[in-house]
Short mmCIF file of C-alpha atoms in Angstrom, two decimals:
data_model
loop_
_atom_site.label_atom_id
_atom_site.label_comp_id
_atom_site.label_asym_id
_atom_site.label_seq_id
_atom_site.Cartn_x
_atom_site.Cartn_y
_atom_site.Cartn_z
CA UNK H 1 142.40 49.88 154.09
CA UNK H 2 140.90 48.39 150.91
CA UNK H 3 142.02 51.40 148.96
CA UNK H 4 145.64 50.90 150.10
CA UNK H 5 145.43 47.31 149.13
CA UNK H 6 144.19 48.36 145.66
CA UNK H 7 147.01 50.82 145.19
CA UNK H 8 149.57 48.35 146.21
CA UNK H 9 148.19 45.67 143.73
CA UNK H 10 147.73 48.18 140.95
CA UNK H 11 151.22 49.43 141.23
CA UNK H 12 152.51 45.93 140.90
CA UNK H 13 150.46 45.32 137.78
CA UNK H 14 151.04 48.66 136.25
CA UNK H 15 154.22 50.36 137.64
CA UNK H 16 153.56 54.11 137.46
CA UNK H 17 156.76 55.56 138.80
CA UNK H 18 157.18 57.52 141.95
CA UNK H 19 153.58 58.18 142.95
CA UNK H 20 152.57 58.84 146.48
CA UNK H 21 149.09 57.74 147.43
CA UNK H 22 147.47 61.21 147.17
CA UNK H 23 149.01 61.72 143.73
CA UNK H 24 147.93 58.30 142.67
CA UNK H 25 144.33 58.88 143.83
CA UNK H 26 144.22 62.23 141.85
CA UNK H 27 145.37 60.27 138.74
CA UNK H 28 142.63 57.68 139.37
CA UNK H 29 140.05 60.46 139.45
CA UNK H 30 141.24 61.99 136.20
CA UNK H 31 141.49 58.59 134.60
CA UNK H 32 137.81 58.04 135.54
CA UNK H 33 136.77 61.29 134.02
CA UNK H 34 138.66 60.52 130.84
CA UNK H 35 137.15 57.03 130.60
CA UNK H 36 133.69 58.60 130.45
CA UNK H 37 134.62 61.26 127.90
CA UNK H 38 136.11 59.10 125.07
CA UNK H 39 137.17 55.67 124.15
CA UNK H 40 139.79 56.91 121.61
CA UNK H 41 143.31 56.57 123.18
CA UNK H 42 144.78 59.65 121.30
CA UNK H 43 141.75 61.76 122.44
CA UNK H 44 142.28 60.50 126.06
CA UNK H 45 145.80 61.73 125.92
CA UNK H 46 144.72 65.20 124.60
CA UNK H 47 141.96 65.43 127.10
CA UNK H 48 144.35 64.50 129.87
CA UNK H 49 146.64 67.24 128.80
CA UNK H 50 143.66 69.67 128.81
CA UNK H 51 142.60 68.66 132.31
CA UNK H 52 146.07 69.18 133.63
CA UNK H 53 146.14 72.54 131.99
CA UNK H 54 142.88 73.56 133.35
CA UNK H 55 143.97 72.48 136.79
CA UNK H 56 147.17 74.51 136.51
CA UNK H 57 145.28 77.71 135.74
CA UNK H 58 142.51 77.03 138.12
CA UNK H 59 139.82 76.83 135.45
CA UNK H 60 136.81 74.67 136.09
CA UNK H 61 137.22 71.28 134.40
CA UNK H 62 133.69 71.45 132.88
CA UNK H 63 133.30 67.78 132.10
CA UNK H 64 129.79 66.65 131.14
CA UNK H 65 130.45 63.17 132.49
CA UNK H 66 130.75 64.71 136.11
CA UNK H 67 127.36 66.32 135.83
CA UNK H 68 125.80 63.13 134.61
CA UNK H 69 127.40 61.27 137.59
CA UNK H 70 126.07 64.00 140.00
CA UNK H 71 122.59 63.55 138.44
CA UNK H 72 122.78 59.80 138.71
CA UNK H 73 123.87 60.10 142.55
CA UNK H 74 120.66 62.15 143.03
CA UNK H 75 118.52 59.57 140.94
CA UNK H 76 117.56 62.33 138.55
CA UNK H 77 119.34 61.30 135.35
CA UNK H 78 117.00 61.18 132.50
CA UNK H 79 119.48 60.46 129.71
CA UNK H 80 119.89 64.01 128.48
CA UNK H 81 121.70 67.04 129.71
CA UNK H 82 120.03 70.49 129.87
CA UNK H 83 121.31 73.89 130.70
CA UNK H 84 119.83 73.66 134.08
CA UNK H 85 121.74 70.46 134.71
CA UNK H 86 125.06 72.36 134.75
CA UNK H 87 123.88 74.30 137.75
CA UNK H 88 123.20 71.17 139.95
CA UNK H 89 124.74 71.43 143.47
CA UNK H 90 127.22 68.63 143.87
CA UNK H 91 130.91 68.25 144.87
CA UNK H 92 131.11 66.17 141.46
CA UNK H 93 129.82 68.95 139.17
CA UNK H 94 132.97 70.12 137.52
CA UNK H 95 131.15 73.19 136.05
CA UNK H 96 130.55 74.42 139.65
CA UNK H 97 133.69 73.43 141.48
CA UNK H 98 137.38 74.09 140.97
CA UNK H 99 139.70 71.21 140.81
CA UNK H 100 138.83 67.54 140.92
CA UNK H 101 135.77 65.87 142.28
CA UNK H 102 136.21 64.11 145.54
CA UNK H 103 136.49 60.60 144.10
CA UNK H 104 136.48 58.76 140.75
CA UNK H 105 133.25 58.78 138.90
CA UNK H 106 133.77 55.31 137.41
CA UNK H 107 136.18 52.52 136.89
CA UNK H 108 138.73 53.11 134.21
CA UNK H 109 140.64 51.28 131.60
CA UNK H 110 144.43 50.80 131.50
CA UNK H 111 144.37 53.03 128.47
CA UNK H 112 142.75 55.87 130.41
CA UNK H 113 145.37 55.55 133.16
CA UNK H 114 148.17 55.44 130.51
CA UNK H 115 146.78 58.71 129.10
CA UNK H 116 146.87 60.37 132.51
CA UNK H 117 150.53 59.10 132.96
CA UNK H 118 151.42 60.42 129.45
CA UNK H 119 149.21 63.27 128.44
CA UNK H 120 149.68 65.05 125.17
CA UNK H 121 150.89 68.55 125.56
CA UNK H 122 149.00 70.61 123.14
CA UNK H 123 147.71 74.32 122.84
CA UNK H 124 144.12 73.13 123.34
CA UNK H 125 142.01 74.27 126.21
CA UNK H 126 138.51 73.46 125.00
CA UNK H 127 136.66 70.56 123.35
CA UNK H 128 133.30 69.18 122.62
CA UNK H 129 131.64 66.45 120.66
CA UNK H 130 128.50 66.71 118.53
CA UNK H 131 128.17 63.00 117.78
CA UNK H 132 129.20 61.51 121.08
CA UNK H 133 132.26 60.05 119.55
CA UNK H 134 134.87 62.31 117.91
CA UNK H 135 135.99 65.30 119.75
CA UNK H 136 136.65 68.78 118.18
CA UNK H 137 139.45 70.68 120.05
CA UNK H 138 140.06 74.47 120.21
CA UNK H 139 142.82 76.63 121.60
CA UNK H 140 140.77 79.67 122.45
CA UNK H 141 137.21 80.20 123.76
CA UNK H 142 136.46 82.29 120.59
CA UNK H 143 137.60 79.40 118.41
CA UNK H 144 135.64 76.95 120.56
CA UNK H 145 132.38 78.98 120.12
CA UNK H 146 132.87 79.24 116.38
CA UNK H 147 133.26 75.53 116.02
CA UNK H 148 130.27 74.90 118.31
CA UNK H 149 128.10 76.98 115.89
CA UNK H 150 129.41 74.90 113.03
CA UNK H 151 132.28 76.83 111.66
CA UNK H 152 135.57 75.12 111.41
#
């Protein structure tokens, strides 16, 4: 009941077109993932496009923020991700599941929801950040690996 009250109020504040409640909830989940990935609005739009593309081709979303959230739920988050962390059993671990986690992983900004509503369509399918701020985007896995190793 609280959820439906939230949706009704949210739609009044931010009209989002013809969304049914299920579609709206999915957009909330995506907005929460994006919120934790970046604060840059343009990057939010690019990442939203990548998420939609990965969902369409049934590729795992592979979002680090979801692994962090899963670790926090289990009270085992120590501030750093290790290779083993990506194997954690959780419906929120988007490295292990296909599709979206069962619920949002955080609150989200208006900008994140706008990015979900208006994603940038690019050829990108991969991204990472080395500094925790600016993301580096790639079209192919081969290109992604090259950039991860330091080659641009």
